[in-house]
Coordinates of C-alpha atoms in Angstrom, one line a residue:
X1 CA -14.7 7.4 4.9
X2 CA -14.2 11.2 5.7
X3 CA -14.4 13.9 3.5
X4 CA -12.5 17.7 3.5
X5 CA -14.7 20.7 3.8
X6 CA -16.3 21.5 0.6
X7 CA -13.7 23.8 -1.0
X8 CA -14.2 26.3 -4.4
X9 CA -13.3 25.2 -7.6
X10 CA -9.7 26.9 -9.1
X11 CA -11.8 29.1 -11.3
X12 CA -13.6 30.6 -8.6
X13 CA -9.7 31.4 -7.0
X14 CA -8.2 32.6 -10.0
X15 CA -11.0 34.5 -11.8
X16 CA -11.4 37.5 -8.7
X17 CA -8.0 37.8 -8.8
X18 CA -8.6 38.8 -12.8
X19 CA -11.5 40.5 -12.1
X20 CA -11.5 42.6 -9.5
X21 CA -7.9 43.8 -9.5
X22 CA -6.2 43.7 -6.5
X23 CA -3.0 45.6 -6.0
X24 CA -1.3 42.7 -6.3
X25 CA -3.0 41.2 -9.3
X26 CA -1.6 41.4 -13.0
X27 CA -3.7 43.7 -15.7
X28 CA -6.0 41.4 -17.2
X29 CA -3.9 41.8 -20.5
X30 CA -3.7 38.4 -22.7
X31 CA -1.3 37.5 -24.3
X32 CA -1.1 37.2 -27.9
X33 CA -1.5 33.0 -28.6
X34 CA 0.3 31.8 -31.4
X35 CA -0.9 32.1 -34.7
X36 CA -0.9 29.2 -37.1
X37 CA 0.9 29.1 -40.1
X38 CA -1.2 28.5 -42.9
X39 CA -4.3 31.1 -41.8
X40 CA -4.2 34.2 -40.1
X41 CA -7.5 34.0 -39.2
X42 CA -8.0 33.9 -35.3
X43 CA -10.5 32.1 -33.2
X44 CA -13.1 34.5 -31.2
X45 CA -13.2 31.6 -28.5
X46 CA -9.2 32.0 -28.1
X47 CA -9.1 35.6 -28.8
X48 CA -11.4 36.3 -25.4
X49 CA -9.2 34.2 -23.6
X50 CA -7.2 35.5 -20.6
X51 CA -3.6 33.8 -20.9
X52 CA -0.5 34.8 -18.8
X53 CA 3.8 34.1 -19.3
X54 CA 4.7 32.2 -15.9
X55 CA 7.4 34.0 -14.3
X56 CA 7.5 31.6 -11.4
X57 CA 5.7 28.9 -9.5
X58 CA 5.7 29.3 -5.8
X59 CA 4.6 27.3 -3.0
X60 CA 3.6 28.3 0.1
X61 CA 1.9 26.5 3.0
X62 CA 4.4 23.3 3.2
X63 CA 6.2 23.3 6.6
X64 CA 6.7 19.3 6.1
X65 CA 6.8 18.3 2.7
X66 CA 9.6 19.2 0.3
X67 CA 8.8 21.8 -2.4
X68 CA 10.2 19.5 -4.8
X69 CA 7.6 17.0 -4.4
X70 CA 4.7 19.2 -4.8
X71 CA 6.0 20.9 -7.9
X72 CA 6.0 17.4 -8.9
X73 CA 2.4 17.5 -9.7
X74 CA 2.3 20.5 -10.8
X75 CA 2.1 20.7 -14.6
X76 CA 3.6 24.5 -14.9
X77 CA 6.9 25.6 -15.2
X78 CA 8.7 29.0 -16.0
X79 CA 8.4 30.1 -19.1
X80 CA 4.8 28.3 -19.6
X81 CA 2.1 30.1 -21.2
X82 CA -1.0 29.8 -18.5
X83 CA -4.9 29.8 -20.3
X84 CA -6.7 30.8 -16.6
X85 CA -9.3 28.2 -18.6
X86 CA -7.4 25.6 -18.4
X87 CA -8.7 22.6 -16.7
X88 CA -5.6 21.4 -15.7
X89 CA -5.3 23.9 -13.3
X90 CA -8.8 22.4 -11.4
X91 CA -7.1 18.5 -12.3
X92 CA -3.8 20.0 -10.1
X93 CA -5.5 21.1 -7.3
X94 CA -7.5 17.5 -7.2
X95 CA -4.0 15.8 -7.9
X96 CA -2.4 17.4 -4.8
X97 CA -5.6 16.6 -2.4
X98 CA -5.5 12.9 -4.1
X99 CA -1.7 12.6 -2.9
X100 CA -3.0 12.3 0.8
X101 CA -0.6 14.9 1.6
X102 CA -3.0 18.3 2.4
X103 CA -6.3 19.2 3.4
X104 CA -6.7 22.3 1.3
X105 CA -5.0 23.5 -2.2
X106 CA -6.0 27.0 -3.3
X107 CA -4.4 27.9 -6.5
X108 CA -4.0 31.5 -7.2
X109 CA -2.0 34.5 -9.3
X110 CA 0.3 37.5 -8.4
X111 CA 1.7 39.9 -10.6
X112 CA 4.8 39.2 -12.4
X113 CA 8.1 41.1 -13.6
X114 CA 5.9 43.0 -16.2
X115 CA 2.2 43.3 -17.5
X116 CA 1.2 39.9 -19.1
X117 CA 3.3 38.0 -16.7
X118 CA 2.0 36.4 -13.7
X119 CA 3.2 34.2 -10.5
X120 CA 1.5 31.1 -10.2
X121 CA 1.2 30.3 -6.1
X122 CA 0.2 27.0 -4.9
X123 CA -1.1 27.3 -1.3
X124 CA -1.5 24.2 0.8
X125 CA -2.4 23.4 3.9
X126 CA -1.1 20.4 5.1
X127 CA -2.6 17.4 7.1
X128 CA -1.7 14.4 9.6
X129 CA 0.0 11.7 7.1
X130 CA 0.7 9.2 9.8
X131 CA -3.1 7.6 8.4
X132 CA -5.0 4.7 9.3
X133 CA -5.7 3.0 5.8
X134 CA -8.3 0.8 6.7
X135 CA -9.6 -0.6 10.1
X136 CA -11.7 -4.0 9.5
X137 CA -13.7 -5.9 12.3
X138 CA -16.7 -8.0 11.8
X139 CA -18.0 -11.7 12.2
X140 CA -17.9 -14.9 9.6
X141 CA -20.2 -17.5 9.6
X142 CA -20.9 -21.3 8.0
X143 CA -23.8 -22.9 7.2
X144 CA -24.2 -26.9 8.7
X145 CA -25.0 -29.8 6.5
X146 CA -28.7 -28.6 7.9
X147 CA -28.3 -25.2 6.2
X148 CA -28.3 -23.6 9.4
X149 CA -25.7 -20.6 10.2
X150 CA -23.5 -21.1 12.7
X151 CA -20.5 -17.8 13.4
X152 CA -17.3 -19.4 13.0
X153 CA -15.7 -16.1 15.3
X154 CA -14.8 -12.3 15.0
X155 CA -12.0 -11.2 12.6
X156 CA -10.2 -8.1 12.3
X157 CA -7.4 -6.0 10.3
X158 CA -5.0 -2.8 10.7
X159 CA -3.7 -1.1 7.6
X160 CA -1.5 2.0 8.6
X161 CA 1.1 4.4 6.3
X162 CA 3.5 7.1 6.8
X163 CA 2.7 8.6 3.4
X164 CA 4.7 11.7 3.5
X165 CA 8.0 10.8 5.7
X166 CA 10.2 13.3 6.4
X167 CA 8.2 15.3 3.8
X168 CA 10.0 13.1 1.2
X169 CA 6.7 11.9 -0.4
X170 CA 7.8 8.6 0.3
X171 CA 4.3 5.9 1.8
X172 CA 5.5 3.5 3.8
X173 CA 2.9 1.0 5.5
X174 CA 1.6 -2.4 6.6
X175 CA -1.4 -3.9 7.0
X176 CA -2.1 -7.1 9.3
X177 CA -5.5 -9.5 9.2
X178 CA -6.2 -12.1 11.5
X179 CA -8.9 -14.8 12.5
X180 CA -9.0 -17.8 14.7
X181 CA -7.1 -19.9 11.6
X182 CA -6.0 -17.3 9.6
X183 CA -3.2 -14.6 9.6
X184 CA -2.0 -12.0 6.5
X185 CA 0.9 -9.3 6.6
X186 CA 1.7 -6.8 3.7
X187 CA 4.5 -4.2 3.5
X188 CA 4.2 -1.6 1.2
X189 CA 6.2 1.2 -0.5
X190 CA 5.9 4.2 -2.9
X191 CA 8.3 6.7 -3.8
X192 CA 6.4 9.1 -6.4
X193 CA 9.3 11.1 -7.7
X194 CA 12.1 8.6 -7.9
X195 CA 15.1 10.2 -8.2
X196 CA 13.4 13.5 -9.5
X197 CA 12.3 11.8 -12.6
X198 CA 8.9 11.8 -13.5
X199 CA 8.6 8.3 -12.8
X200 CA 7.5 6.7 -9.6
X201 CA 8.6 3.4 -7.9
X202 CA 6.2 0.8 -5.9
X203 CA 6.9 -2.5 -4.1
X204 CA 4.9 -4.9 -1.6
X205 CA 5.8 -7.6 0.3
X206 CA 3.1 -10.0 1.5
X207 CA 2.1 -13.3 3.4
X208 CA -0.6 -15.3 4.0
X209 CA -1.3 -18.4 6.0
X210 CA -4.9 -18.7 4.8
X211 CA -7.5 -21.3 4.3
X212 CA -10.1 -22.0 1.2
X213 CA -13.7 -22.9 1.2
X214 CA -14.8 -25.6 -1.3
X215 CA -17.9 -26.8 -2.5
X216 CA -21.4 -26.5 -2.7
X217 CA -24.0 -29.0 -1.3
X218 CA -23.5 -32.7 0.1
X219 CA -19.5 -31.8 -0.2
X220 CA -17.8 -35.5 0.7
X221 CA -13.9 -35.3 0.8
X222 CA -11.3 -37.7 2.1
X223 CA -8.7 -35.8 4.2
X224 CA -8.1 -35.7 8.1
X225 CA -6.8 -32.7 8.3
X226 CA -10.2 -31.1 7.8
X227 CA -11.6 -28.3 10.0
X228 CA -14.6 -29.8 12.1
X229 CA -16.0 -26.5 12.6
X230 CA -16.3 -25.9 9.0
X231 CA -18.5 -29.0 8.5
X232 CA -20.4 -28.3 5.1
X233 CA -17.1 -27.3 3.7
X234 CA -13.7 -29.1 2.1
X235 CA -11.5 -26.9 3.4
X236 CA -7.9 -26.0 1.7
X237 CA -4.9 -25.0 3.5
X238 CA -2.1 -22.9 2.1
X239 CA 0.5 -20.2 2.6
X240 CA 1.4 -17.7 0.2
X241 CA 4.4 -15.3 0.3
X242 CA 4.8 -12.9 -2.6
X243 CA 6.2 -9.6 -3.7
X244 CA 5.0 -7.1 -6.3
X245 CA 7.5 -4.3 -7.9
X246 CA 6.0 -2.1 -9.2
X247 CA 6.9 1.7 -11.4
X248 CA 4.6 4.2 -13.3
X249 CA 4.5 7.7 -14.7
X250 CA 1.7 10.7 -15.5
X251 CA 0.2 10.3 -18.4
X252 CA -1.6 13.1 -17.8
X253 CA -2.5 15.8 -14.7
X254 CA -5.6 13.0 -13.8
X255 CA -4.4 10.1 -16.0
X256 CA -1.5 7.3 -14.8
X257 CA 0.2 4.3 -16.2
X258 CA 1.2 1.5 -13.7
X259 CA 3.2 -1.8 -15.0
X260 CA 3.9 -4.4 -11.9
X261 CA 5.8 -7.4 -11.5
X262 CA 4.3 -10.0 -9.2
X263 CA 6.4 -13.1 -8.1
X264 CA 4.4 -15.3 -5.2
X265 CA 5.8 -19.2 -4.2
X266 CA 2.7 -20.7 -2.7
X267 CA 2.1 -24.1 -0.2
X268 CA -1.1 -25.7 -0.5
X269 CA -2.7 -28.6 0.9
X270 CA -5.6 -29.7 -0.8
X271 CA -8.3 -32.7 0.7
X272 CA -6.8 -35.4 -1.0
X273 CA -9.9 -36.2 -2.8
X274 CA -13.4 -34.0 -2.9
X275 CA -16.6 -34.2 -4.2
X276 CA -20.0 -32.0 -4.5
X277 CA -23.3 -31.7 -5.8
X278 CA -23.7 -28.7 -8.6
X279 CA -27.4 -28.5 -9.6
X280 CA -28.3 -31.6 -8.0
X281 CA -25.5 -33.7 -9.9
X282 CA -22.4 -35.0 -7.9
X283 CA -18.9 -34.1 -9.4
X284 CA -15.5 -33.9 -8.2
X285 CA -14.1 -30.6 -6.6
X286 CA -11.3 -28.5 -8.7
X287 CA -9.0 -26.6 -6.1
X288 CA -7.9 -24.6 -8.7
X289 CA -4.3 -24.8 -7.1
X290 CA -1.6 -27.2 -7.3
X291 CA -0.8 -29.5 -4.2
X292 CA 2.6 -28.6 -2.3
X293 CA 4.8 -26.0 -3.8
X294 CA 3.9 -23.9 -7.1
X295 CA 4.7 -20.6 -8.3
X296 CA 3.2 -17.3 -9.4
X297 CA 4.6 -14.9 -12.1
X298 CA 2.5 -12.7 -13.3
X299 CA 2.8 -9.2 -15.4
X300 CA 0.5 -6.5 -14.5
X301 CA -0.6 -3.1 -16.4
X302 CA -2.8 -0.1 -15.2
X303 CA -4.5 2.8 -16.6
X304 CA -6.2 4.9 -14.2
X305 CA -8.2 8.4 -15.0
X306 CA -8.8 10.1 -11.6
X307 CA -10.9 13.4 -11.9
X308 CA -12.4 13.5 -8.3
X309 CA -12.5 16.8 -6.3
X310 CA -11.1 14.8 -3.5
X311 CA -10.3 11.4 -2.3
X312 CA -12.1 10.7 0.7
X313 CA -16.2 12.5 0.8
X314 CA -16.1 12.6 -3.1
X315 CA -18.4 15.4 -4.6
X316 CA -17.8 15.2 -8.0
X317 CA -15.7 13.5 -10.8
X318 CA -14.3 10.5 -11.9
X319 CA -12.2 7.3 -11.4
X320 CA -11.9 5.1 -13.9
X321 CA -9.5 2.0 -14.1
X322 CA -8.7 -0.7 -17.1
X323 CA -6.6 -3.5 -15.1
X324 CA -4.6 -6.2 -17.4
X325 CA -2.8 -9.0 -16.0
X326 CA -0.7 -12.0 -17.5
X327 CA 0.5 -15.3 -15.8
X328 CA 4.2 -15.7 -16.9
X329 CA 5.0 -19.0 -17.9
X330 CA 8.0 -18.3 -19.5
X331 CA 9.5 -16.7 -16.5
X332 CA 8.5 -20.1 -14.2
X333 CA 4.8 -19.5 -13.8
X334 CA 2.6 -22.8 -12.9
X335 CA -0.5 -20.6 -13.8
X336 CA -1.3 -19.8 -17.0
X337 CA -4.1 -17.1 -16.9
X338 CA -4.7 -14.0 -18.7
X339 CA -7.2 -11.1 -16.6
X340 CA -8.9 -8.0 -17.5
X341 CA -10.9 -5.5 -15.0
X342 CA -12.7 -2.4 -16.0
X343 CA -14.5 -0.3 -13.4
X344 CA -15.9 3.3 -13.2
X345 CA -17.4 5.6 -10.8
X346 CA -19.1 8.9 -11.2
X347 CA -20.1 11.6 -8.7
X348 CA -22.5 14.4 -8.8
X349 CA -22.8 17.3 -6.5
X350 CA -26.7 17.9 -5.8
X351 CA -28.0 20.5 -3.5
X352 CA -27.6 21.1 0.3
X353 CA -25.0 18.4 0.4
X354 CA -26.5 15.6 -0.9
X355 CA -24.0 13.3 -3.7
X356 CA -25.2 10.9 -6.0
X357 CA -22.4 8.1 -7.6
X358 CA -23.0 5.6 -10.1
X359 CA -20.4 2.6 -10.2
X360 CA -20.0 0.0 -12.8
X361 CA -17.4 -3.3 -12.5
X362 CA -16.7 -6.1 -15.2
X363 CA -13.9 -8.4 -15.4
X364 CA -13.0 -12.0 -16.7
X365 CA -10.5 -14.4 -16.1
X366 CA -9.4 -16.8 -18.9
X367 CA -6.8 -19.6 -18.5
X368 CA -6.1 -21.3 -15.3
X369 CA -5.8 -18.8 -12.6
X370 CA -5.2 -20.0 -8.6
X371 CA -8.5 -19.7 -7.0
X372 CA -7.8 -16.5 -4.6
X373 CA -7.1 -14.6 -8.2
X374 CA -10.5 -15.4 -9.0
X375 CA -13.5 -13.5 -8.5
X376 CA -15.1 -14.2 -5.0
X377 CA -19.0 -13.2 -3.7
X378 CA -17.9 -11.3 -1.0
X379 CA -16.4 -8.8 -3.0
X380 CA -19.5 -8.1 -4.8
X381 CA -22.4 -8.4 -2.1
X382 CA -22.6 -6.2 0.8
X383 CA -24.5 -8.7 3.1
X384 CA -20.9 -10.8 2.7
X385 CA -17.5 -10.0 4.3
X386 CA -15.1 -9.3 1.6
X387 CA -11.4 -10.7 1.4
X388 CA -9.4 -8.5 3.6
X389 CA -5.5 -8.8 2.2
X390 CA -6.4 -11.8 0.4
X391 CA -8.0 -13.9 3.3
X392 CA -11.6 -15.1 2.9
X393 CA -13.2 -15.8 6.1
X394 CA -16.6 -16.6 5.3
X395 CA -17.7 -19.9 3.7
X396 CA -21.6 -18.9 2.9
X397 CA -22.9 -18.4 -0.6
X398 CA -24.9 -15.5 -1.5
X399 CA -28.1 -14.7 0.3
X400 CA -30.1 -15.2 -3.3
X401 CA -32.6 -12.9 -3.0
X402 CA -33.6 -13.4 -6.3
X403 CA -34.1 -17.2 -5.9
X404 CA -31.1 -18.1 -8.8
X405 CA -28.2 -19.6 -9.6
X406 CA -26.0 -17.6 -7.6
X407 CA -26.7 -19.4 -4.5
X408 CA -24.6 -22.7 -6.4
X409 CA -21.4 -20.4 -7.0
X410 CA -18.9 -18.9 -4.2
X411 CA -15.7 -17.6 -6.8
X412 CA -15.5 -17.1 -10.5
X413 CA -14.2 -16.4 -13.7
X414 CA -16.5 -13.8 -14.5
X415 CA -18.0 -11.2 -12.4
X416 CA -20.0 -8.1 -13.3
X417 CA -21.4 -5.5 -10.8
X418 CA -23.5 -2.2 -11.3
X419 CA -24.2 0.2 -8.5
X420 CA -25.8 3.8 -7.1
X421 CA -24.9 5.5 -4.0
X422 CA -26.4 8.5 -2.4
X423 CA -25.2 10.6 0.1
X424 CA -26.0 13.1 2.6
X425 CA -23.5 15.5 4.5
X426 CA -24.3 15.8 7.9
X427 CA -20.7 17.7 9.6
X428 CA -18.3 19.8 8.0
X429 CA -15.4 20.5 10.1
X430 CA -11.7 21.9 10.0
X431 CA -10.2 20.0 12.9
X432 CA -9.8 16.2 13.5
X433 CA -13.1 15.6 12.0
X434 CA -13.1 16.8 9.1
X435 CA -16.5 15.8 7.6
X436 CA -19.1 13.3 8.0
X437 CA -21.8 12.0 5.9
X438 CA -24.4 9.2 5.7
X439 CA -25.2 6.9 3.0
X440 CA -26.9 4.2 1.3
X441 CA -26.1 1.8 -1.6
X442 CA -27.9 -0.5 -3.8
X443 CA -26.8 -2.8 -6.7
X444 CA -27.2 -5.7 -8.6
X445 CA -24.2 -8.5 -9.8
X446 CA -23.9 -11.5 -11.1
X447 CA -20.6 -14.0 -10.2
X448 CA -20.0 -16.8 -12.8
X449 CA -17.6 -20.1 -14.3
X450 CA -17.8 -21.2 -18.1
X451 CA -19.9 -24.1 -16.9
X452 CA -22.9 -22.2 -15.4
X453 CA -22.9 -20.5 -18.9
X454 CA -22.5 -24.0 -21.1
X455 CA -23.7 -26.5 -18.8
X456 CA -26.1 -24.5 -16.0
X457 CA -28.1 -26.2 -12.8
X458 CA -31.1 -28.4 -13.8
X459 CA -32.9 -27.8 -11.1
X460 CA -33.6 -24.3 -11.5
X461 CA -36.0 -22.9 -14.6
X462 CA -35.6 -20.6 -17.3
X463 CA -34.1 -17.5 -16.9
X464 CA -33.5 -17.9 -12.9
X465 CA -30.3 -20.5 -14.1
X466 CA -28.7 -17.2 -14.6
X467 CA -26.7 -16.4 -11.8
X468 CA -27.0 -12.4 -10.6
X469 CA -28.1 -11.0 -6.8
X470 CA -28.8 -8.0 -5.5
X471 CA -26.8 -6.1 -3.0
X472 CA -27.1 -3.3 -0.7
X473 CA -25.8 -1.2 2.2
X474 CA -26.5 1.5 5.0
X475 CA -23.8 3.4 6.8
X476 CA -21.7 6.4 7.5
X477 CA -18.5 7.6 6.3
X478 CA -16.0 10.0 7.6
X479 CA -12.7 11.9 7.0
X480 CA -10.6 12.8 9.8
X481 CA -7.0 13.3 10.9
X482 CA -6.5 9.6 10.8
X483 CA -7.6 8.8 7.8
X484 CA -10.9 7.7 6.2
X485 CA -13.2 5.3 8.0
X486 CA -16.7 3.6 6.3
X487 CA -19.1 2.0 9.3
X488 CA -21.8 0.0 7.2
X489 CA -24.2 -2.2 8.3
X490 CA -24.9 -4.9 5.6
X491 CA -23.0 -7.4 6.6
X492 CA -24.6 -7.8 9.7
X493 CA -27.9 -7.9 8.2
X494 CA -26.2 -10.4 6.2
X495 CA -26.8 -13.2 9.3
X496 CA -30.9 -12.6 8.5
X497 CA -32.0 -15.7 6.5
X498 CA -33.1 -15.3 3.2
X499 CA -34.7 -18.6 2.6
X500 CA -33.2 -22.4 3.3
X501 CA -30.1 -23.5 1.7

């Protein structure tokens, strides 16, 4: 993924323009804050602070997008006392670089009607929105009833948006995935100042002919529609088509709410009867999905803190994001389920261009969720592809470098992941590349089910009947004109054995 030029802080904007005095800066004169009540007593901290009457906020810079939509996440208005300490006005400038929109946002003050008052400017500089989301290519394998790997054939994905049309602020996109057996699509919209409200409005449509990868070791099933080429495997085929509606609101400049509707009607075909061996004991197979047609209702809610410099080539900051989600049965739901993700990242800014980022992931399902909902390997090890729009092509457990558990378990209930990242600039440019960096990644996870808690493999000892792995990863990001783009390397060191299945 690519990153913008490293760009000052809003401090270092506003402060010369305090300081030093240009002609058309405002006296540094404060104005008085208000006193409370019940003391007269001031505090030195607020006394020595420099604060400013907004006359006006102006924009400048935006030959495409509406004025309207950038003074939507601006958090000033006329009238507004301004505290040039604020850190809302360094949260702004990251809001508007979040938004996709620009690839620079100075922040900056000119002298207003009369001493004390100020113009606030917002400067942008804006950027190509027609983006290429995400760009996926890369090879899925099997393992025989030998344990030997065998590539079942290349798959691939587009994800492309509009995210500013007409300079409305409006995203719209789609996304494709494909393999030899396999084929998703995805529409998506978002409108983030519906109506001029503060509110914003989201909606995805979505379908996918996909299969499912059961079982573990010895897997016997009874079924003719099975896929020869997956031989180790009782394979499930299904289609899903879905839609999500979605609408949310600031809860602060970095903090938002999101509550979603999801609505899917799903075909499956399971084998009609399947059986494999879990810790060297034989039981039947649980699709964790109802044969022929079901239905999924679901109500979603999001909290999400977002404190990064910038989206893409972060420096510094955070993103944080608590993830609820409830299967409706009142509403016609077959799946009763209730889910909970929390994840975290932090970034540091070191020296000479080099970034540090520590990343943490939990979540648990309770409840009978369909099996794509739950939590899969290849979303939490590198050397594995992950789900791209919901497909899994890859029927391999995990590589099990740590000789446990994990290599019994392919999706669970419970999933846990904790990461570091370190990265080096290499390019900083201001054209169609606008910055590229290299990076490597290390972790360790652990992928669960009730049982492997309650009723764990015999045939492992001790402590290794605890299913965690570790992961890792080599690559390079960039940010350029089109968009973000991540090359790593893991998953093709992936294919190296480990040790016999």
């Amino acid at each position: 993924m690519f990153a913008a030029p490293a760009r000052a802080q809003p401090e270092a904007t506003l402060a010369p323009v305090l300081e030093q005095g240009p002609a058309d800066a405002v006296a540094a004169q404060p104005v008085d804050p208000p006193r409370h009540p019940d003391s007269e007593r001031s505090d030195p901290d607020t006394a020595e602070r420099l604060r400013y009457v907004i006359d006006d906020v102006r924009i400048t810079g935006n030959a495409k997008t509406r004025s309207r939509i950038i003074s939507r996440f601006v958090p000033y208005a006329v009238g507004d006392i301004l505290d040039v300490s604020d850190q809302n006005l360094e949260l702004t400038r990251f809001r508007l670089l979040g938004t996709g929109y620009f690839r620079d946002v100075t922040l900056s003050l000119e002298k207003g009607s009369k001493r004390g008052h100020i113009i606030l400017v917002v400067s942008v500089v804006e950027r190509n929105t027609i983006v290429l989301n995400d760009l996926w290519m890369g090879l899925a394998a099997s393992a025989d009833t030998r344990g030997e790997e065998r590539i079942l054939g290349a798959f691939g994905g587009l994800d492309v948006a509009e995210t500013n049309l007409l300079g409305s602020g409006i995203s719209l996109g789609g996304a494709t995935a494909f393999s030899k057996d396999q084929l998703a699509l995805a529409a998506r919209f978002l409108d983030p100042a519906l109506g001029e409200s503060p509110w914003m409005l989201s909606a995805e449509l979505r379908y996918n002919d996909a299969l499912g990868f059961f079982g573990n070791a010895a897997v016997r099933w009874e079924d003719p529609s099975q896929i020869s080429e997956v031989p180790r495997q009782a394979v499930l085929r299904y289609r899903r088509l879905g839609s999500l509606l979605g609408v949310g609101r600031d809860l602060s400049v970095p903090t938002q709410f999101w509550l979603n509707y999801r609505l899917e009607v799903i075909h499956g075909s399971p084998p009609h009867a399947a059986s494999h061996e879990y810790g060297g004991v034989r039981e039947p197979i649980d699709f964790r999905l109802f044969p022929g047609r079901s239905r999924l209702a679901a109500l979603q809610a999001t909290i999400q803190h977002d404190t990064r410099d910038q989206p893409l080539l972060t420096n510094s900051g955070w993103l944080a994001t608590l993830q609820a989600e409830v299967g409706l049965l009142p509403l016609g739901s077959n799946y009763d389920y209730q889910r909970v993700d929390a994840s975290a990242a932090r970034w540091w800014q070191l020296r000479d261009g080099h970034v540090l980022k520590l990343n943490a992931f939990a979540g648990l399902i309770s409840g009978y969720a369909p099996f794509f909902e739950q939590y899969y390997v290849g979303d939490l090890s590198d050397f594995r592809p992950g789900r791209v729009l919901g497909l899994a092509f890859d029927d391999r457990p995990a590589p099990n470098f740590l000789d446990t558990s994990i290599a019994e378990i392919r999706t669970g209930d419970y999933a846990a992941k904790l990461g570091i990242e370190y990265r080096l600039a290499v390019f900083r440019g201001s054209r169609s590349i606008y910055g590229i960096d290299l990076f490597t990644s290390g972790g360790i996870w652990s992928l669960a089910n009730a049982r492997d808690f309650f009723r764990p493999p015999q045939d492992q000892p001790g402590v290794l009947r605890f299913p965690v792995d570790l992961t890792a990863n080599i690559g390079v990001q960039m940010d350029t004109s089109l968009g973000g783009f991540s090359f790593s390397f893991a998953n093709v060191l992936g294919f190296l054995p480990v040790r016999a299945q």
